[in-house]
mmCIF file of C-alpha atoms in Angstrom:
data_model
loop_
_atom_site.group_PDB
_atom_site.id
_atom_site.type_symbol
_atom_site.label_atom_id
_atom_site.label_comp_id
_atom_site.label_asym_id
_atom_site.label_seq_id
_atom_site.Cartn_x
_atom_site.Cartn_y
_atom_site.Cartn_z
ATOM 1 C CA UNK A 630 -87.018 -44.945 97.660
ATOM 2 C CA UNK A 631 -89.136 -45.976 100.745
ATOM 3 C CA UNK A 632 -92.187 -46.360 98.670
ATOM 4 C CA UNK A 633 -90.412 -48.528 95.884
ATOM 5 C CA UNK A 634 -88.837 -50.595 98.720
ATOM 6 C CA UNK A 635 -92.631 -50.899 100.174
ATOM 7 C CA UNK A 636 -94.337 -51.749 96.814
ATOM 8 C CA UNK A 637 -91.690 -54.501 96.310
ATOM 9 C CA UNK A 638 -92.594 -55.872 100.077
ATOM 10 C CA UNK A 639 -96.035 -56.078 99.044
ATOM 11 C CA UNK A 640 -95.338 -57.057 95.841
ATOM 12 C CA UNK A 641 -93.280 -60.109 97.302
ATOM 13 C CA UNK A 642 -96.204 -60.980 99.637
ATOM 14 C CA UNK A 643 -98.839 -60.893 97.114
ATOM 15 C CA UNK A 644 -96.838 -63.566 94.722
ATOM 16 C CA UNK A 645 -96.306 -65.173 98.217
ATOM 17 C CA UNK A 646 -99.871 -66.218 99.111
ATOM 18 C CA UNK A 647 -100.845 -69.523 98.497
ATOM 19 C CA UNK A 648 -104.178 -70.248 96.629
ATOM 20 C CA UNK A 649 -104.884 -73.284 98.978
ATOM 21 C CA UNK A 650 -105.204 -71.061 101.793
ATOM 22 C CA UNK A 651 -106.970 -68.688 100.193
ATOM 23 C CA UNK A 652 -109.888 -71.273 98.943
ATOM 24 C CA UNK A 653 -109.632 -72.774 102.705
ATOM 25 C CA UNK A 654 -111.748 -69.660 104.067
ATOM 26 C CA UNK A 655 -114.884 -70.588 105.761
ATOM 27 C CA UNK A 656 -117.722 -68.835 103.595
ATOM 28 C CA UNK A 657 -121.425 -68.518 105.537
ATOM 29 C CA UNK A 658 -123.879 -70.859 103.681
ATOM 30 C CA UNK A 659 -126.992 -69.190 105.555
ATOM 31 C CA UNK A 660 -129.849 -68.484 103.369
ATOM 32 C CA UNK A 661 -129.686 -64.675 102.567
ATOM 33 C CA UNK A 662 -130.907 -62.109 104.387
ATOM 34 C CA UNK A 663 -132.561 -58.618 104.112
ATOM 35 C CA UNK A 664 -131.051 -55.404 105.452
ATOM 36 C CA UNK A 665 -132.534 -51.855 104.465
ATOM 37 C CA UNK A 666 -133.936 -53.438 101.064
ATOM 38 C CA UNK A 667 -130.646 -55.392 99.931
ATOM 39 C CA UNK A 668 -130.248 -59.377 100.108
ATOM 40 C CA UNK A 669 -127.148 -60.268 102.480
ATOM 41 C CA UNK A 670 -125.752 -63.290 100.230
ATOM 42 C CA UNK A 671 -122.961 -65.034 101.404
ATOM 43 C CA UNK A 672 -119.850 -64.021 103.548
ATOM 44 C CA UNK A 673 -116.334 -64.466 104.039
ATOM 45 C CA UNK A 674 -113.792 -63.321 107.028
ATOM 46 C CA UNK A 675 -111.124 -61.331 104.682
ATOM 47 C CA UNK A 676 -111.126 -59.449 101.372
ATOM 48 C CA UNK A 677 -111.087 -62.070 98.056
ATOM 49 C CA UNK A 678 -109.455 -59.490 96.011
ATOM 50 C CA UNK A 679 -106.032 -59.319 95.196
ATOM 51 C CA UNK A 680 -103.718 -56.183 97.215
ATOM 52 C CA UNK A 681 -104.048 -53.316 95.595
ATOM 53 C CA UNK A 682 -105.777 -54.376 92.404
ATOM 54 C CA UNK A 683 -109.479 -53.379 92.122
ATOM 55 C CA UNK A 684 -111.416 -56.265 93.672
ATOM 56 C CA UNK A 685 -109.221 -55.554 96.615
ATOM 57 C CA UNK A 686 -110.218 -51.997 97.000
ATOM 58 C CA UNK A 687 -113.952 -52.148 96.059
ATOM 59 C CA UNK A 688 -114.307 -54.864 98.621
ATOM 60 C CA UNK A 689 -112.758 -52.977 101.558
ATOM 61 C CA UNK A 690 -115.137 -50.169 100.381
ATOM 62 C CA UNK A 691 -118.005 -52.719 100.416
ATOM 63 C CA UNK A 692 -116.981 -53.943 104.085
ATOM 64 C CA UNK A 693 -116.100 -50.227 105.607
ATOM 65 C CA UNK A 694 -120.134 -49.795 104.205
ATOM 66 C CA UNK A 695 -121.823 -53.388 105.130
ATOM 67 C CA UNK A 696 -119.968 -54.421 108.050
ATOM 68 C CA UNK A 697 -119.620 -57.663 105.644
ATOM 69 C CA UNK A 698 -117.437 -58.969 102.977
ATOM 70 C CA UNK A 699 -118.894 -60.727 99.924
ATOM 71 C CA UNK A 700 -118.045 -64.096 99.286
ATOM 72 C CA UNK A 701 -116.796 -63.276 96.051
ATOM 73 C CA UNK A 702 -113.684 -64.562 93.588
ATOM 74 C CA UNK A 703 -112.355 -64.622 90.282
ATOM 75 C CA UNK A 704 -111.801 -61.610 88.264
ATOM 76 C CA UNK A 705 -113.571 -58.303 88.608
ATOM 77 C CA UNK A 706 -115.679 -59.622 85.380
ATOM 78 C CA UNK A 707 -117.141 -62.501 87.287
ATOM 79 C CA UNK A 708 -118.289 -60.831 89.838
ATOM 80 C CA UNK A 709 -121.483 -59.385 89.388
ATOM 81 C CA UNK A 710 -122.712 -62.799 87.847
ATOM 82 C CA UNK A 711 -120.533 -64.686 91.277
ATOM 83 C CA UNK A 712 -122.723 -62.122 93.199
ATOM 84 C CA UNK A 713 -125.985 -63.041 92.145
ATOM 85 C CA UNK A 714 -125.089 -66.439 92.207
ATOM 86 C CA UNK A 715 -124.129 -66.036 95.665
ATOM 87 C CA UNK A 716 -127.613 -64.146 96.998
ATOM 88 C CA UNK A 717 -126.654 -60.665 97.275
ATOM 89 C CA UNK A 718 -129.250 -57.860 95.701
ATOM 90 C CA UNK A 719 -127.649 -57.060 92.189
ATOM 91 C CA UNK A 720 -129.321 -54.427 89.958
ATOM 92 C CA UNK A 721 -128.294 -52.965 86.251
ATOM 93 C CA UNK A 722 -129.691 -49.817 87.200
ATOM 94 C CA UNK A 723 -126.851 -47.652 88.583
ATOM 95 C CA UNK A 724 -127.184 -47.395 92.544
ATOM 96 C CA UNK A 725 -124.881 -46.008 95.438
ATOM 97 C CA UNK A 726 -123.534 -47.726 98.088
ATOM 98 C CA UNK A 727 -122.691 -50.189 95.831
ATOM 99 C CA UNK A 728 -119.691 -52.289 93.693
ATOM 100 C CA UNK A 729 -119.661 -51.456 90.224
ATOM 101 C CA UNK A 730 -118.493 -53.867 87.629
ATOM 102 C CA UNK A 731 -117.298 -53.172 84.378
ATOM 103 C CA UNK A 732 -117.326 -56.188 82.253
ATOM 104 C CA UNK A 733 -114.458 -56.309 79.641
ATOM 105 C CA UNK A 734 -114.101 -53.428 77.149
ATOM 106 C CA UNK A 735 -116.623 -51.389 79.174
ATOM 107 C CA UNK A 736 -115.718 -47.828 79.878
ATOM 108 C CA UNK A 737 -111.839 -49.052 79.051
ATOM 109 C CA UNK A 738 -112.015 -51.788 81.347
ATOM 110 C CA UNK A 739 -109.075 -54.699 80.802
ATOM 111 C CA UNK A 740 -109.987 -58.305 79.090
ATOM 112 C CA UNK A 741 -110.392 -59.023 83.566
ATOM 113 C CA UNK A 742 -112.810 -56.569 83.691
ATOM 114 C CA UNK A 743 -113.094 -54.190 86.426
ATOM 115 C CA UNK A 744 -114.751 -52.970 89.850
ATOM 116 C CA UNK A 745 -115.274 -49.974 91.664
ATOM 117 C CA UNK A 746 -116.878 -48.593 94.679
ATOM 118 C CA UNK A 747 -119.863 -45.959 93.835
ATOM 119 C CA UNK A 748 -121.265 -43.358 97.104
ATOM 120 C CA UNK A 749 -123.112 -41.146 95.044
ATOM 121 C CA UNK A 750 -124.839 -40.910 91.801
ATOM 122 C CA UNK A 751 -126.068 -37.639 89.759
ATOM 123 C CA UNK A 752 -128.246 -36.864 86.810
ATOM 124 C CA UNK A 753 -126.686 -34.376 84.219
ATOM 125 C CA UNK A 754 -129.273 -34.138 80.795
ATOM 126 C CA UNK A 755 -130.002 -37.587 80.100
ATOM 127 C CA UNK A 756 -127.006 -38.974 81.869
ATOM 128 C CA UNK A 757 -126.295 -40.950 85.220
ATOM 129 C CA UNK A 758 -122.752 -40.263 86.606
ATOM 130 C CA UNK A 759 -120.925 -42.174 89.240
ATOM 131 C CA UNK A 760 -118.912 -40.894 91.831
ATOM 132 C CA UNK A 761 -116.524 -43.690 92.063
ATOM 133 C CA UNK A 762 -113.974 -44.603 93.945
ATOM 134 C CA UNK A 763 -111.256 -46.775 92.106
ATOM 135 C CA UNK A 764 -108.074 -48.548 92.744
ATOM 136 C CA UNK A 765 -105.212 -49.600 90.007
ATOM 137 C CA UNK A 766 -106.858 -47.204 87.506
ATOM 138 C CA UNK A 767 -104.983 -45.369 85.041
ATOM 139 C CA UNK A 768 -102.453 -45.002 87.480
ATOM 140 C CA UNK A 769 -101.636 -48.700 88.408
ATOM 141 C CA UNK A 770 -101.027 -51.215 91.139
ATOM 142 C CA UNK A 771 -101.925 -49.524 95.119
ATOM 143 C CA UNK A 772 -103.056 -46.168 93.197
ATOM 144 C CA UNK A 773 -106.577 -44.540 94.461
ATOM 145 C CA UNK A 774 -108.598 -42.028 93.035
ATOM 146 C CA UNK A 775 -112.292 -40.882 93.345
ATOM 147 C CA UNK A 776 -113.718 -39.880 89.773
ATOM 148 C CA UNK A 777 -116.890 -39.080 88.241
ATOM 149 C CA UNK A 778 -117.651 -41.257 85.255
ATOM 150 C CA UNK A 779 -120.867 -42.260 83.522
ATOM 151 C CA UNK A 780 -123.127 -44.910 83.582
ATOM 152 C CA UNK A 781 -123.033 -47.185 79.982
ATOM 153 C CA UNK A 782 -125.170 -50.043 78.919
ATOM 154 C CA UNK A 783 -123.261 -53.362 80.412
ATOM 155 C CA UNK A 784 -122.216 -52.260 84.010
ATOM 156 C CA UNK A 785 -123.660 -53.824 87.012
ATOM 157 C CA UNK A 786 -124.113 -52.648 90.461
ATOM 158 C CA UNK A 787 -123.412 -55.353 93.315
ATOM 159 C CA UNK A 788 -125.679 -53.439 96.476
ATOM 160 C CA UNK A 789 -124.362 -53.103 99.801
ATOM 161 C CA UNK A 790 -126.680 -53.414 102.615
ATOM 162 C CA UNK A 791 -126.414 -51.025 105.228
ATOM 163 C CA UNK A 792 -124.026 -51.917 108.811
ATOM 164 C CA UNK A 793 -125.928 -52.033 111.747
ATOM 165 C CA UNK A 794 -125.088 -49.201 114.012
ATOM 166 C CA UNK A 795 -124.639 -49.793 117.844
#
């Protein structure tokens, strides 16, 4: 009961939120930087992504990692070309500590495509897996799971750079 009552008060703020405001954000138009090997592109003060889809928990991932969020929109599909467009380090070669992004039809994702966080990666015969962490998965809106799954032709790996520590 409690959680249904508190998915339909987030439900009821997420239809709530204005687009204007969200395209109001200031976004850092600094020429990209280098930290530990990976291009710092451009940034925004809050997560892009929609609650508890996806691109909302791949980003916080992406922040809890780089101390940053990526100025990034749209649909988990546009993201990997947004990011590159943007200036962050992008690579087709799987890579942890970065935002995966399944383009449409790729590993089951959804005509929107679809993002995940990746912390480790491991080679099994000729195979690269992922150990990914994922949110509205198989099991929907605000559900999170980490999973091993394997690296396909088509998905692209958005790279974090590293925080600074203080």
């Amino acid at each position: 009961m409690l959680r249904s009552r508190l998915f339909g008060v987030l439900l009821a703020l997420v239809v709530s939120v204005a687009p204007a405001a969200v395209a109001a954000a200031p976004v850092s138009a600094a020429p990209a930087t280098v930290v530990s090997g990976r291009a710092v592109g451009q940034t925004i003060s809050y997560n892009t992504g929609a609650p508890g889809q996806c691109t909302w928990g791949a980003m916080e991932k992406f922040r809890a990692y780089s101390g940053r969020y990526a100025a990034l929109a749209g649909n988990a599909a546009d993201w990997y070309r947004n990011a590159r467009a943007t200036g962050w380090s992008t690579s087709a070669a799987p890579r942890p500590f970065a935002m995966v992004v399944f383009p449409p039809g790729v590993q089951g994702a959804s005509r929107y495509g679809h993002v995940g966080w990746v912390d480790a990666l491991r080679r099994i015969g000729g195979s690269t897996w992922l150990h990914m962490y994922d949110m509205n998965g198989p099991g929907g809106p605000f559900t999170t799971r980490w999973t091993w799954i394997r690296h396909v032709p088509g998905m692209g790996y958005i790279l974090a750079p590293r925080a600074a520590t203080g």
